[in-house]
PDB file of N, CA and C in Angstrom:
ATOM      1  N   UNK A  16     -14.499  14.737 -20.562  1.00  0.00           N
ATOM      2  CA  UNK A  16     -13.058  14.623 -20.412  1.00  0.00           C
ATOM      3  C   UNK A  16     -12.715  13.156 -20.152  1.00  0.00           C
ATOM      4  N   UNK A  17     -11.887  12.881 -20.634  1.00  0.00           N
ATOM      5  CA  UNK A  17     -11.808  11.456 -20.924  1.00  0.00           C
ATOM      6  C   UNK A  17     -10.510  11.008 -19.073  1.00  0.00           C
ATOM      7  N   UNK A  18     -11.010   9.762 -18.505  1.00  0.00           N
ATOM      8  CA  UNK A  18      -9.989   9.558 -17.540  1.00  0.00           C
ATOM      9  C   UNK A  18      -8.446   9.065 -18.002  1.00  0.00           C
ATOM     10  N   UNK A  19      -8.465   8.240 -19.717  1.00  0.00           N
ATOM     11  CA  UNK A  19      -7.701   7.698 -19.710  1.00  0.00           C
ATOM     12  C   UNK A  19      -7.055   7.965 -20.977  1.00  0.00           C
ATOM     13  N   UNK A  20      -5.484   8.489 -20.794  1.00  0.00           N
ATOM     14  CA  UNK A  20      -4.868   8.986 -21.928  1.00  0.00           C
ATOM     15  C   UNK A  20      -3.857   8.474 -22.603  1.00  0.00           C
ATOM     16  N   UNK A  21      -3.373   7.926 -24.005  1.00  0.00           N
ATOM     17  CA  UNK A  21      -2.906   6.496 -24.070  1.00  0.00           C
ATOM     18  C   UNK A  21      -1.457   7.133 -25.032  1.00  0.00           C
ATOM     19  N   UNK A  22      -0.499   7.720 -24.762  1.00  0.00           N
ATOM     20  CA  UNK A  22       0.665   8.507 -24.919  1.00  0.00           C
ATOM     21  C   UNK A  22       1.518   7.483 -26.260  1.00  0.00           C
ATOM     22  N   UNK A  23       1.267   7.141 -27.534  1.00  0.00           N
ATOM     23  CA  UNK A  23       2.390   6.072 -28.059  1.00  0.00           C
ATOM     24  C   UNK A  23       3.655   7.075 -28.855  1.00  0.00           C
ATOM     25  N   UNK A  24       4.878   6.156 -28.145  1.00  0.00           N
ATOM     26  CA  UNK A  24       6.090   7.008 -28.567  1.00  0.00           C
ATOM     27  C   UNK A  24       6.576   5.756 -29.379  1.00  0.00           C
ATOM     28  N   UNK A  25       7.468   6.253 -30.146  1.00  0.00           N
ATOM     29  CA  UNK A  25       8.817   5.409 -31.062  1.00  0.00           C
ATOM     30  C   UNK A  25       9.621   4.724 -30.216  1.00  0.00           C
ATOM     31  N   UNK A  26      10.496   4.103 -30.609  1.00  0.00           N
ATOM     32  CA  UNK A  26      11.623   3.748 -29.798  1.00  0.00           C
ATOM     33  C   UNK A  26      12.438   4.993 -29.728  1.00  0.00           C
ATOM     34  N   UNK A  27      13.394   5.316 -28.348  1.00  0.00           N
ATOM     35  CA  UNK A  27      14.117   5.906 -28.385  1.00  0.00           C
ATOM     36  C   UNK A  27      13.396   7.516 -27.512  1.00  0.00           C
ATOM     37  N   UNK A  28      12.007   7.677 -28.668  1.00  0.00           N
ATOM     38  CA  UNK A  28      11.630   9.032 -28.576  1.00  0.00           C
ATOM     39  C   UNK A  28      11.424   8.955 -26.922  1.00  0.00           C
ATOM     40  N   UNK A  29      11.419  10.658 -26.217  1.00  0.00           N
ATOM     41  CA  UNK A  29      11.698  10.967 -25.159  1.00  0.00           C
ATOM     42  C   UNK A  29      10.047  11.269 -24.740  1.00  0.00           C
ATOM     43  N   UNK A  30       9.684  11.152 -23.171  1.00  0.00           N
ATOM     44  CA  UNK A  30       8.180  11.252 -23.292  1.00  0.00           C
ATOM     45  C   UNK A  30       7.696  12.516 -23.120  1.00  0.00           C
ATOM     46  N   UNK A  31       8.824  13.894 -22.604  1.00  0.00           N
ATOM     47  CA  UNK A  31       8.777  15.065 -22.969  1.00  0.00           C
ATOM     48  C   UNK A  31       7.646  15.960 -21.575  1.00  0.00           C
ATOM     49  N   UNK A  32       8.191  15.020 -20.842  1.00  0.00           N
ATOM     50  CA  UNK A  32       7.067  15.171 -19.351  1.00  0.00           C
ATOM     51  C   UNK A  32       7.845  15.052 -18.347  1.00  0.00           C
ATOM     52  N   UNK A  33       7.967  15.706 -17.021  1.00  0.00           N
ATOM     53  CA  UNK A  33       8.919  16.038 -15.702  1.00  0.00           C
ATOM     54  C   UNK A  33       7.648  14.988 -14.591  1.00  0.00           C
ATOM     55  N   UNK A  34       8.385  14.298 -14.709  1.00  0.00           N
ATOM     56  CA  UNK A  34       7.072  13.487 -13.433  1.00  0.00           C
ATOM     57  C   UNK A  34       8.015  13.915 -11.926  1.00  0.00           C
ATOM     58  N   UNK A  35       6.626  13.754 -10.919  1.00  0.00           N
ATOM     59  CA  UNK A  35       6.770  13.877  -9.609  1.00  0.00           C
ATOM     60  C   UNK A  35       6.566  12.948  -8.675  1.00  0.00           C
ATOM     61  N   UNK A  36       7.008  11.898  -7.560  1.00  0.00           N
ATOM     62  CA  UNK A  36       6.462  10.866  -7.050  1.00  0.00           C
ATOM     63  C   UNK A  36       5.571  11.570  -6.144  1.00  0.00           C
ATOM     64  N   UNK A  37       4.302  11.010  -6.058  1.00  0.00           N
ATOM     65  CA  UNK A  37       2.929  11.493  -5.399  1.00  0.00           C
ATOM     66  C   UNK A  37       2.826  10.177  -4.883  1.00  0.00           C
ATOM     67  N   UNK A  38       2.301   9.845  -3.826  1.00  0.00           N
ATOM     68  CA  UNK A  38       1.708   9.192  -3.129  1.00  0.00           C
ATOM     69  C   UNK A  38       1.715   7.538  -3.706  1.00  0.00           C
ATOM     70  N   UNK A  39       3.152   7.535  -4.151  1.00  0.00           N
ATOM     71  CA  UNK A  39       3.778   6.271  -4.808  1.00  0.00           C
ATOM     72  C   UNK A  39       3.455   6.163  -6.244  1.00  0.00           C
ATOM     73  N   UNK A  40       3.029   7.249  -6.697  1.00  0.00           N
ATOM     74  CA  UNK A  40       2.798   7.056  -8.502  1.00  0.00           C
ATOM     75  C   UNK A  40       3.751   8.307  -8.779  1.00  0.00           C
ATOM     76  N   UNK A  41       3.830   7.719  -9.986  1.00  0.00           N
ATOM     77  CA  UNK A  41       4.249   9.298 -10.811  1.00  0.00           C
ATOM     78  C   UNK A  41       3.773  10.174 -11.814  1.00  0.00           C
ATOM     79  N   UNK A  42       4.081  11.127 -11.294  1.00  0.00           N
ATOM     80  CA  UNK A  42       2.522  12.492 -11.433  1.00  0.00           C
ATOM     81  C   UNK A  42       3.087  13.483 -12.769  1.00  0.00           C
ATOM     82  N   UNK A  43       2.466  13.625 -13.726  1.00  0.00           N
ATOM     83  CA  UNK A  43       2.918  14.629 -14.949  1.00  0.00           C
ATOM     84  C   UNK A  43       3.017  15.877 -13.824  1.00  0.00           C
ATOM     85  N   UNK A  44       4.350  16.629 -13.956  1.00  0.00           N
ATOM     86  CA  UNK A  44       4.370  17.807 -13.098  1.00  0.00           C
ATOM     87  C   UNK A  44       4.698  18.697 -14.112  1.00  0.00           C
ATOM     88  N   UNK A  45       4.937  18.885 -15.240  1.00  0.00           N
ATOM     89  CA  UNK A  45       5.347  19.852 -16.160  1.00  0.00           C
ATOM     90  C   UNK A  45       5.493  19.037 -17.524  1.00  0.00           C
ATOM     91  N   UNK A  46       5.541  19.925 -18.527  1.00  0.00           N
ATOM     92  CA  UNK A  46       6.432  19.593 -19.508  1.00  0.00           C
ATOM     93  C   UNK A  46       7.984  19.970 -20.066  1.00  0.00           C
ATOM     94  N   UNK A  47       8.347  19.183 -20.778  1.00  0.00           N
ATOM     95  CA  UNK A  47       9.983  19.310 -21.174  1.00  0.00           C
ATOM     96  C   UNK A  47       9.868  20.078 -22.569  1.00  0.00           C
ATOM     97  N   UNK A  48      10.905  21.356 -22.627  1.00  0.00           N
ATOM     98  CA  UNK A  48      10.765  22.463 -23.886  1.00  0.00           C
ATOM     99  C   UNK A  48      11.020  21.175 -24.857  1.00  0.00           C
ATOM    100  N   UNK A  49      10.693  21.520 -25.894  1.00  0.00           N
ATOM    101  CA  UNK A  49      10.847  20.895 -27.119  1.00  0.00           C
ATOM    102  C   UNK A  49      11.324  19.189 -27.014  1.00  0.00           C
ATOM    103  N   UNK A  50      10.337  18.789 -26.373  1.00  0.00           N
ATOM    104  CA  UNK A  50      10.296  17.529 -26.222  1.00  0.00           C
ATOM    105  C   UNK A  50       8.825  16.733 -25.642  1.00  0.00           C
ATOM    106  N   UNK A  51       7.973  17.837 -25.584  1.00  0.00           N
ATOM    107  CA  UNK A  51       6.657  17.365 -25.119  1.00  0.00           C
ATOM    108  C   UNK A  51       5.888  17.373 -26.347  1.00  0.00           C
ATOM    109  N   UNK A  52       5.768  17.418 -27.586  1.00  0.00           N
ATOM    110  CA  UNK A  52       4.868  17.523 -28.665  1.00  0.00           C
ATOM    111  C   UNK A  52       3.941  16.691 -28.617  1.00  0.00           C
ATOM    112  N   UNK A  53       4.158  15.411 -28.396  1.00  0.00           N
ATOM    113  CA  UNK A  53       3.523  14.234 -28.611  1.00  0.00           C
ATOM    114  C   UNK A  53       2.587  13.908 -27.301  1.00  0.00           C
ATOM    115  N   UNK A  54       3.432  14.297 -26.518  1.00  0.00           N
ATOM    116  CA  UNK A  54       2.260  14.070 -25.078  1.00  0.00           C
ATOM    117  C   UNK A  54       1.636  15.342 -25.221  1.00  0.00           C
ATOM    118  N   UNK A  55       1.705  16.254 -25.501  1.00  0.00           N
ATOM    119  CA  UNK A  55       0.696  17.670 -25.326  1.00  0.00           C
ATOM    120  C   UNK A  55      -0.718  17.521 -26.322  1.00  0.00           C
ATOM    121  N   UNK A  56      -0.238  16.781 -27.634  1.00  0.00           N
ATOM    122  CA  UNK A  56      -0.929  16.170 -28.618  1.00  0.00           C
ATOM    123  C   UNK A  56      -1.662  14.974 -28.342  1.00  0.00           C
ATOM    124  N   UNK A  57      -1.349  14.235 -27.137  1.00  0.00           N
ATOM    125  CA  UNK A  57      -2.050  13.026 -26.720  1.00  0.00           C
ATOM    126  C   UNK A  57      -3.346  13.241 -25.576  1.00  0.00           C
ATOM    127  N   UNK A  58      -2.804  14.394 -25.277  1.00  0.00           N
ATOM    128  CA  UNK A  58      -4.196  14.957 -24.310  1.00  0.00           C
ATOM    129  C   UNK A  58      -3.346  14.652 -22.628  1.00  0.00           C
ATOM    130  N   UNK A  59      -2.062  14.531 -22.885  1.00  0.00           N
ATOM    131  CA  UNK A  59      -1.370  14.117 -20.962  1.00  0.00           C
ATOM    132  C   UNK A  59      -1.021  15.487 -20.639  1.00  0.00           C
ATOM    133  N   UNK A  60      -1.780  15.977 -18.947  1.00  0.00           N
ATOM    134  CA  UNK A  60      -1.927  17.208 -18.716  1.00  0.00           C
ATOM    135  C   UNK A  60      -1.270  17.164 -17.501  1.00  0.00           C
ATOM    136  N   UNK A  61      -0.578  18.317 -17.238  1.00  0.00           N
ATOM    137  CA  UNK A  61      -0.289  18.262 -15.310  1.00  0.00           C
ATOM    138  C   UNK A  61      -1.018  17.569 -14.913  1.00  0.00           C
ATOM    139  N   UNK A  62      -0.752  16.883 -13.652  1.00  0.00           N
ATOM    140  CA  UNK A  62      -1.754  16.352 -12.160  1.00  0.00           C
ATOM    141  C   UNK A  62      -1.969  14.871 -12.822  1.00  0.00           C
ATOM    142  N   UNK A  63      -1.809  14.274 -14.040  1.00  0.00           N
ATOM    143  CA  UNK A  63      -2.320  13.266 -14.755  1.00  0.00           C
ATOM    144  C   UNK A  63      -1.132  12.328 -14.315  1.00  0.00           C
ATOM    145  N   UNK A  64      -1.792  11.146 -13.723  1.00  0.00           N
ATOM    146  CA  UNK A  64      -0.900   9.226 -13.086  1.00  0.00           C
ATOM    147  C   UNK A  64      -0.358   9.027 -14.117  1.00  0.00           C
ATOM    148  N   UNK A  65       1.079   8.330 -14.164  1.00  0.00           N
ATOM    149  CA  UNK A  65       1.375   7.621 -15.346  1.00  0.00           C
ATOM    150  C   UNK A  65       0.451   5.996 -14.688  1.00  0.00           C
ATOM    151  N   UNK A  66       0.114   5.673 -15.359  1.00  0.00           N
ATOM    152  CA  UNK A  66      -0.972   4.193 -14.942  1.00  0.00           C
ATOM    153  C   UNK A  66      -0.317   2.760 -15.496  1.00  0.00           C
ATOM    154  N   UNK A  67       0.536   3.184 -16.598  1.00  0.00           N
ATOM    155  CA  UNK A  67       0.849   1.875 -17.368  1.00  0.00           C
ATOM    156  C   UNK A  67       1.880   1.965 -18.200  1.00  0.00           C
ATOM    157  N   UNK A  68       2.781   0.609 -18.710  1.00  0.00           N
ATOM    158  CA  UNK A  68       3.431   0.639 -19.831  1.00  0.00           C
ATOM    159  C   UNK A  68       2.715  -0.299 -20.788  1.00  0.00           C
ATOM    160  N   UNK A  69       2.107  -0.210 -22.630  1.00  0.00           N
ATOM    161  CA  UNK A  69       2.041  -0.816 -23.262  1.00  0.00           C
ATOM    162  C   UNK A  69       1.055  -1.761 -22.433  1.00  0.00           C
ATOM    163  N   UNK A  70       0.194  -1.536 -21.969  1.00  0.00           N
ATOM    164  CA  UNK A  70      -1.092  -2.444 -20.882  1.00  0.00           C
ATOM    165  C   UNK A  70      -0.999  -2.541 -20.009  1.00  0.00           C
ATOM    166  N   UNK A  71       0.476  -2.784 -19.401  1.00  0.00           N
ATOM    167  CA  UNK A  71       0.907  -3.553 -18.435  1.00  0.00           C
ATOM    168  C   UNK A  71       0.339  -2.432 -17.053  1.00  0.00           C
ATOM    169  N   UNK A  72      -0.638  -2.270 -16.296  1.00  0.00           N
ATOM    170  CA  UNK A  72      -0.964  -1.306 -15.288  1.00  0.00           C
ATOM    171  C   UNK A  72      -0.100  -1.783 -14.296  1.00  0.00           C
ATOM    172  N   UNK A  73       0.299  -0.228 -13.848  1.00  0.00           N
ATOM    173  CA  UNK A  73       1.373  -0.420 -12.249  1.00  0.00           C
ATOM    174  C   UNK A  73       1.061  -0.771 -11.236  1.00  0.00           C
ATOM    175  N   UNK A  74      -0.192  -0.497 -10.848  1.00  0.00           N
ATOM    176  CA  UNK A  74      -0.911  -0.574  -9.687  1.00  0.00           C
ATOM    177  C   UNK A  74      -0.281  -1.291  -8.733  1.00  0.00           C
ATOM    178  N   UNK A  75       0.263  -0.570  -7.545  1.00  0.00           N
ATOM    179  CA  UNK A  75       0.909  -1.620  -6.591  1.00  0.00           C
ATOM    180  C   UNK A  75       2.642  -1.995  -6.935  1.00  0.00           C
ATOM    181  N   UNK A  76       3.302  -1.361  -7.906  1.00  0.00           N
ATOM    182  CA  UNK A  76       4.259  -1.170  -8.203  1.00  0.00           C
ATOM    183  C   UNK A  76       5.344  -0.305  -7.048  1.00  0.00           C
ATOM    184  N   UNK A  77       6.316  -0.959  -6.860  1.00  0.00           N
ATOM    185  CA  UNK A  77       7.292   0.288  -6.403  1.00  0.00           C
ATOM    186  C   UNK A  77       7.946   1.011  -7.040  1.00  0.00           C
ATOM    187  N   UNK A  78       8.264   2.001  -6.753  1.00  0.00           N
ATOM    188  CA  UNK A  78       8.900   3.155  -7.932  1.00  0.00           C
ATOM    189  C   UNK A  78      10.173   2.430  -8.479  1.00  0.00           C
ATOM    190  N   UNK A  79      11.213   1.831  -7.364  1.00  0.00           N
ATOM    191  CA  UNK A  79      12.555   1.317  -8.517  1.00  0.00           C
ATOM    192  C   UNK A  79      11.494   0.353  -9.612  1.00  0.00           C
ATOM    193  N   UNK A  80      10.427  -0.254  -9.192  1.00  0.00           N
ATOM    194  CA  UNK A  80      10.455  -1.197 -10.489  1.00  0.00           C
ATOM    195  C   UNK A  80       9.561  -0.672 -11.714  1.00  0.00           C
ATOM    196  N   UNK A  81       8.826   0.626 -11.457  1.00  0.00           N
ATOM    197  CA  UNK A  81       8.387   1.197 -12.295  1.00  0.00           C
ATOM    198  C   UNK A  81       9.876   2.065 -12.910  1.00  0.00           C
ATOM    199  N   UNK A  82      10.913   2.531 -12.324  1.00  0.00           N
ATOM    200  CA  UNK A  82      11.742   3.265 -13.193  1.00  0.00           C
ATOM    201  C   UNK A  82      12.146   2.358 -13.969  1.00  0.00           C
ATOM    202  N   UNK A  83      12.678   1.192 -13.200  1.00  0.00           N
ATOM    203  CA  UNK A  83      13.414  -0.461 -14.298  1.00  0.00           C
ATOM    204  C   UNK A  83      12.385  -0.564 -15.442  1.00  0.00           C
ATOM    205  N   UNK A  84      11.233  -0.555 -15.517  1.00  0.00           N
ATOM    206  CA  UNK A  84      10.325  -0.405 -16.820  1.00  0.00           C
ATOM    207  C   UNK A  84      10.607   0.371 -17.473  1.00  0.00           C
ATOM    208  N   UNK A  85       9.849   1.888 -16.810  1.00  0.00           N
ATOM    209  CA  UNK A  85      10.426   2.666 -18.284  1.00  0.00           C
ATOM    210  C   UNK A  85      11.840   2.829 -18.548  1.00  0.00           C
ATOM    211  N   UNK A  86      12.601   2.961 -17.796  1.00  0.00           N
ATOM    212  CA  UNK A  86      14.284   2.603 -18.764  1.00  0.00           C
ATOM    213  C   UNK A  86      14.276   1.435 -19.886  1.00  0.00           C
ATOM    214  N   UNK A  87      13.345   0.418 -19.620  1.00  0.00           N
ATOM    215  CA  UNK A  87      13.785  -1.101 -19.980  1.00  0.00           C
ATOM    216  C   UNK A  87      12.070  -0.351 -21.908  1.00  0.00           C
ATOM    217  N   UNK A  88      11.786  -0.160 -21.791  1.00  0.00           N
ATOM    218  CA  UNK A  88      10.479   0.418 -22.587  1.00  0.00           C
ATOM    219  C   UNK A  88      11.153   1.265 -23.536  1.00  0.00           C
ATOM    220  N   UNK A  89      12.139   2.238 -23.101  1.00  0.00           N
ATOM    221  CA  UNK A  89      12.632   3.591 -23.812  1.00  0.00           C
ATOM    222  C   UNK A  89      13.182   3.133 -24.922  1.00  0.00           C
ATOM    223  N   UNK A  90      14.012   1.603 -25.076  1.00  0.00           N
ATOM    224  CA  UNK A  90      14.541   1.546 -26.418  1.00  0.00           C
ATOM    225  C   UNK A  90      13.021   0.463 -27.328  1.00  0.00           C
ATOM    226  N   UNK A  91      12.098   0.626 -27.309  1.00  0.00           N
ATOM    227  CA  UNK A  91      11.576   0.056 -28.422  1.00  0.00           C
ATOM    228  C   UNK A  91      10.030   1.347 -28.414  1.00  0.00           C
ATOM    229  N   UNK A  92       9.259   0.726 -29.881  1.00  0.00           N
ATOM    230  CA  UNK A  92       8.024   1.244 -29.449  1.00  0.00           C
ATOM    231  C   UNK A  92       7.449   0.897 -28.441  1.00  0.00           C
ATOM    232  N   UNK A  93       6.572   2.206 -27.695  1.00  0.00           N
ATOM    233  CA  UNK A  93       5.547   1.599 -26.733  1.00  0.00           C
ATOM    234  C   UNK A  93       4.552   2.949 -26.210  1.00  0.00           C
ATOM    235  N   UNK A  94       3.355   2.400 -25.924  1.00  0.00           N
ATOM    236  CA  UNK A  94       2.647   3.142 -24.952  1.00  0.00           C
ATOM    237  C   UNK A  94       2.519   3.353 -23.176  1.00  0.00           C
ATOM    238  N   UNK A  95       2.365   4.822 -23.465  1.00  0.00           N
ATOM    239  CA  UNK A  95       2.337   4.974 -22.028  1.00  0.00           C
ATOM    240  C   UNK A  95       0.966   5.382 -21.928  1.00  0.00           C
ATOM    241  N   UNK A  96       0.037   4.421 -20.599  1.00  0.00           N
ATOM    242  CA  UNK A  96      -1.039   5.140 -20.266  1.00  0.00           C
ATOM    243  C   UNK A  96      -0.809   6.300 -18.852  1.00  0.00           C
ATOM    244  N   UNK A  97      -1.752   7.330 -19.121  1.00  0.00           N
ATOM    245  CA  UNK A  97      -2.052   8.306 -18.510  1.00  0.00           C
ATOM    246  C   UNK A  97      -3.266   8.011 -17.660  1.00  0.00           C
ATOM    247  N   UNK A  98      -3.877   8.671 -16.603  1.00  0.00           N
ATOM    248  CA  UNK A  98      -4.941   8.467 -15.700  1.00  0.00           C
ATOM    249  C   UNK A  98      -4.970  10.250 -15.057  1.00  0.00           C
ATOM    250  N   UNK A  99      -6.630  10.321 -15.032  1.00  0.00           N
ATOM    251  CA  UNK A  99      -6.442  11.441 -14.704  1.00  0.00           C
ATOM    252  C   UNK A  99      -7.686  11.517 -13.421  1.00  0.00           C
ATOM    253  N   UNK A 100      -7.113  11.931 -12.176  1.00  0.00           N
ATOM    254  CA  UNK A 100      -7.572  10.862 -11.359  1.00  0.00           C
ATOM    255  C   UNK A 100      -9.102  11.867 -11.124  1.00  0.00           C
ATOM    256  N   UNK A 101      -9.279  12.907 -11.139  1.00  0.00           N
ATOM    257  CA  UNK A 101      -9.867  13.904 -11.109  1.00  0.00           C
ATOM    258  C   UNK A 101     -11.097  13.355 -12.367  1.00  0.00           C
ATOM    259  N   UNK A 102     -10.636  13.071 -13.494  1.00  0.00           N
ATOM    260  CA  UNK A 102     -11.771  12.879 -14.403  1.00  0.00           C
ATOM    261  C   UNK A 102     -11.981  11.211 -14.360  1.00  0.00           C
ATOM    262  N   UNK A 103     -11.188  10.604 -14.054  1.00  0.00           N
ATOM    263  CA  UNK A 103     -11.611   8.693 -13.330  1.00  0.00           C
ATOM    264  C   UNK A 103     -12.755   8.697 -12.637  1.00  0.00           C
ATOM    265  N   UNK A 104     -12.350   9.735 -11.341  1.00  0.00           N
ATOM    266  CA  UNK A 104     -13.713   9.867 -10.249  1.00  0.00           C
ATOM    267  C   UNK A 104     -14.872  10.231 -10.503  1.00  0.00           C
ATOM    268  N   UNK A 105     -14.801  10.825 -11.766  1.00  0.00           N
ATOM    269  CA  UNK A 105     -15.874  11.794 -12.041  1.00  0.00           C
ATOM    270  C   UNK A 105     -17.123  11.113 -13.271  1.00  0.00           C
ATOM    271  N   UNK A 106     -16.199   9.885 -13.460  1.00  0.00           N
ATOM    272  CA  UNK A 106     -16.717   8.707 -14.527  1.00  0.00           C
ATOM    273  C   UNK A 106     -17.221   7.368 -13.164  1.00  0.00           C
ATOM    274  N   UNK A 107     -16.833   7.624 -12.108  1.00  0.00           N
ATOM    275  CA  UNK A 107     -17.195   6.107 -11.911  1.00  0.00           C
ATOM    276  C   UNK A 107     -18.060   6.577 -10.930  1.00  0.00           C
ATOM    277  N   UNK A 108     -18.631   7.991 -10.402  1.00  0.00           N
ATOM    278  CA  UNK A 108     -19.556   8.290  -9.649  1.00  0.00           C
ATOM    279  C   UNK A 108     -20.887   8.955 -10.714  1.00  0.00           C
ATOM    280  N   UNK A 109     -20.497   9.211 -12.265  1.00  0.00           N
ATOM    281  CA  UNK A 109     -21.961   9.162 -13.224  1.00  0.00           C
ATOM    282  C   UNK A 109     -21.748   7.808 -13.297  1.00  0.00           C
ATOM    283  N   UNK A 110     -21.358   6.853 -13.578  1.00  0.00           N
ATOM    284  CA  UNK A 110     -21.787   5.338 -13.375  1.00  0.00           C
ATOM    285  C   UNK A 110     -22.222   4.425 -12.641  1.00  0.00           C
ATOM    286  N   UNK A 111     -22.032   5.058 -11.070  1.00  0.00           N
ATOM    287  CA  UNK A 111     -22.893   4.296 -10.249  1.00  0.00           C
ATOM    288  C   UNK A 111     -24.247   5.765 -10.396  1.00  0.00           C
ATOM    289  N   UNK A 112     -24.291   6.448 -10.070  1.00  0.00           N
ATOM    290  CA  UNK A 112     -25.920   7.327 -10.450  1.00  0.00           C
ATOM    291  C   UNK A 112     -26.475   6.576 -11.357  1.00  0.00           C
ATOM    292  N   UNK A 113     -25.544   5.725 -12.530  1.00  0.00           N
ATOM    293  CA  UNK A 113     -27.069   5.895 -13.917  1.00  0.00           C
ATOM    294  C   UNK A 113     -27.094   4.139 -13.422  1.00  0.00           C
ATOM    295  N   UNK A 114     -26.054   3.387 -12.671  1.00  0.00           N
ATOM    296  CA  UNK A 114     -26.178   2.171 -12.573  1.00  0.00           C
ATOM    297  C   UNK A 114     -25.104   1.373 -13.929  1.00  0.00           C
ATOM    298  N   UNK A 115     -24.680   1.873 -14.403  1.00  0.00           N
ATOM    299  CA  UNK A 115     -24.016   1.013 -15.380  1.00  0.00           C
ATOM    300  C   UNK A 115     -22.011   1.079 -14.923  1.00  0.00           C
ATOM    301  N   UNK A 116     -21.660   0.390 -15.439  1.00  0.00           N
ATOM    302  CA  UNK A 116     -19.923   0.340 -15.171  1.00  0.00           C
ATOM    303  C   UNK A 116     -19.070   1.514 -15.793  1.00  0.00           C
ATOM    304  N   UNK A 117     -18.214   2.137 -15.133  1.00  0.00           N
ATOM    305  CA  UNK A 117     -17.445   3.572 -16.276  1.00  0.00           C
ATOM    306  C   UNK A 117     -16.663   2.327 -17.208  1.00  0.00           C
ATOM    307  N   UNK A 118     -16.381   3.709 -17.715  1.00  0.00           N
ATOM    308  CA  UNK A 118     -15.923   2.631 -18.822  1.00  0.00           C
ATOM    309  C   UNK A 118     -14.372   2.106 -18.945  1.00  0.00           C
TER     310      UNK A 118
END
């Protein structure tokens, strides 16, 4: 299962996902009827971080300035990364066992 899920929408297009603020990120909590195709197709599942816009990782972000992004993102193309923190952990503890870096 892969940790990291890389969501690319159109300009305009909607990301078709109900996020939740968790512990200062925002958390896929559902999907939106007939508007999730593309994220259901991208592999972004409940419980899954939004992590990024188009590279740019949030990390350490406050929520107004992560909403000022994606509002400021919605009118052109772009990617959204996904993180899934459950399968992250689960990559960077077989990587210290075998000794090499997750990926």
């Amino acid at each position: 299962m892969a940790a990291e899920v890389q969501l690319r929408l159109p300009a305009n297009a909607p990301v078709g996902v109900t996020f939740e603020l968790q512990d200062g990120c925002l958390v896929a909590v559902s999907f939106v009827p007939k508007e999730s195709a593309a994220a259901k197709a991208a592999g972004v599942r409940p419980g899954m971080r939004l992590a990024g816009i188009d590279r740019q990782y949030m990390e350490g972000w406050t929520f107004q300035r992560i909403v000022t992004a994606m509002k400021a993102a919605a009118f052109r193309d772009r990617t959204l990364i996904f993180v899934d923190p459950a399968a992250a952990a689960a990559e960077a503890a077989a990587a210290q066992m075998t000794g090499r870096a997750p990926p």
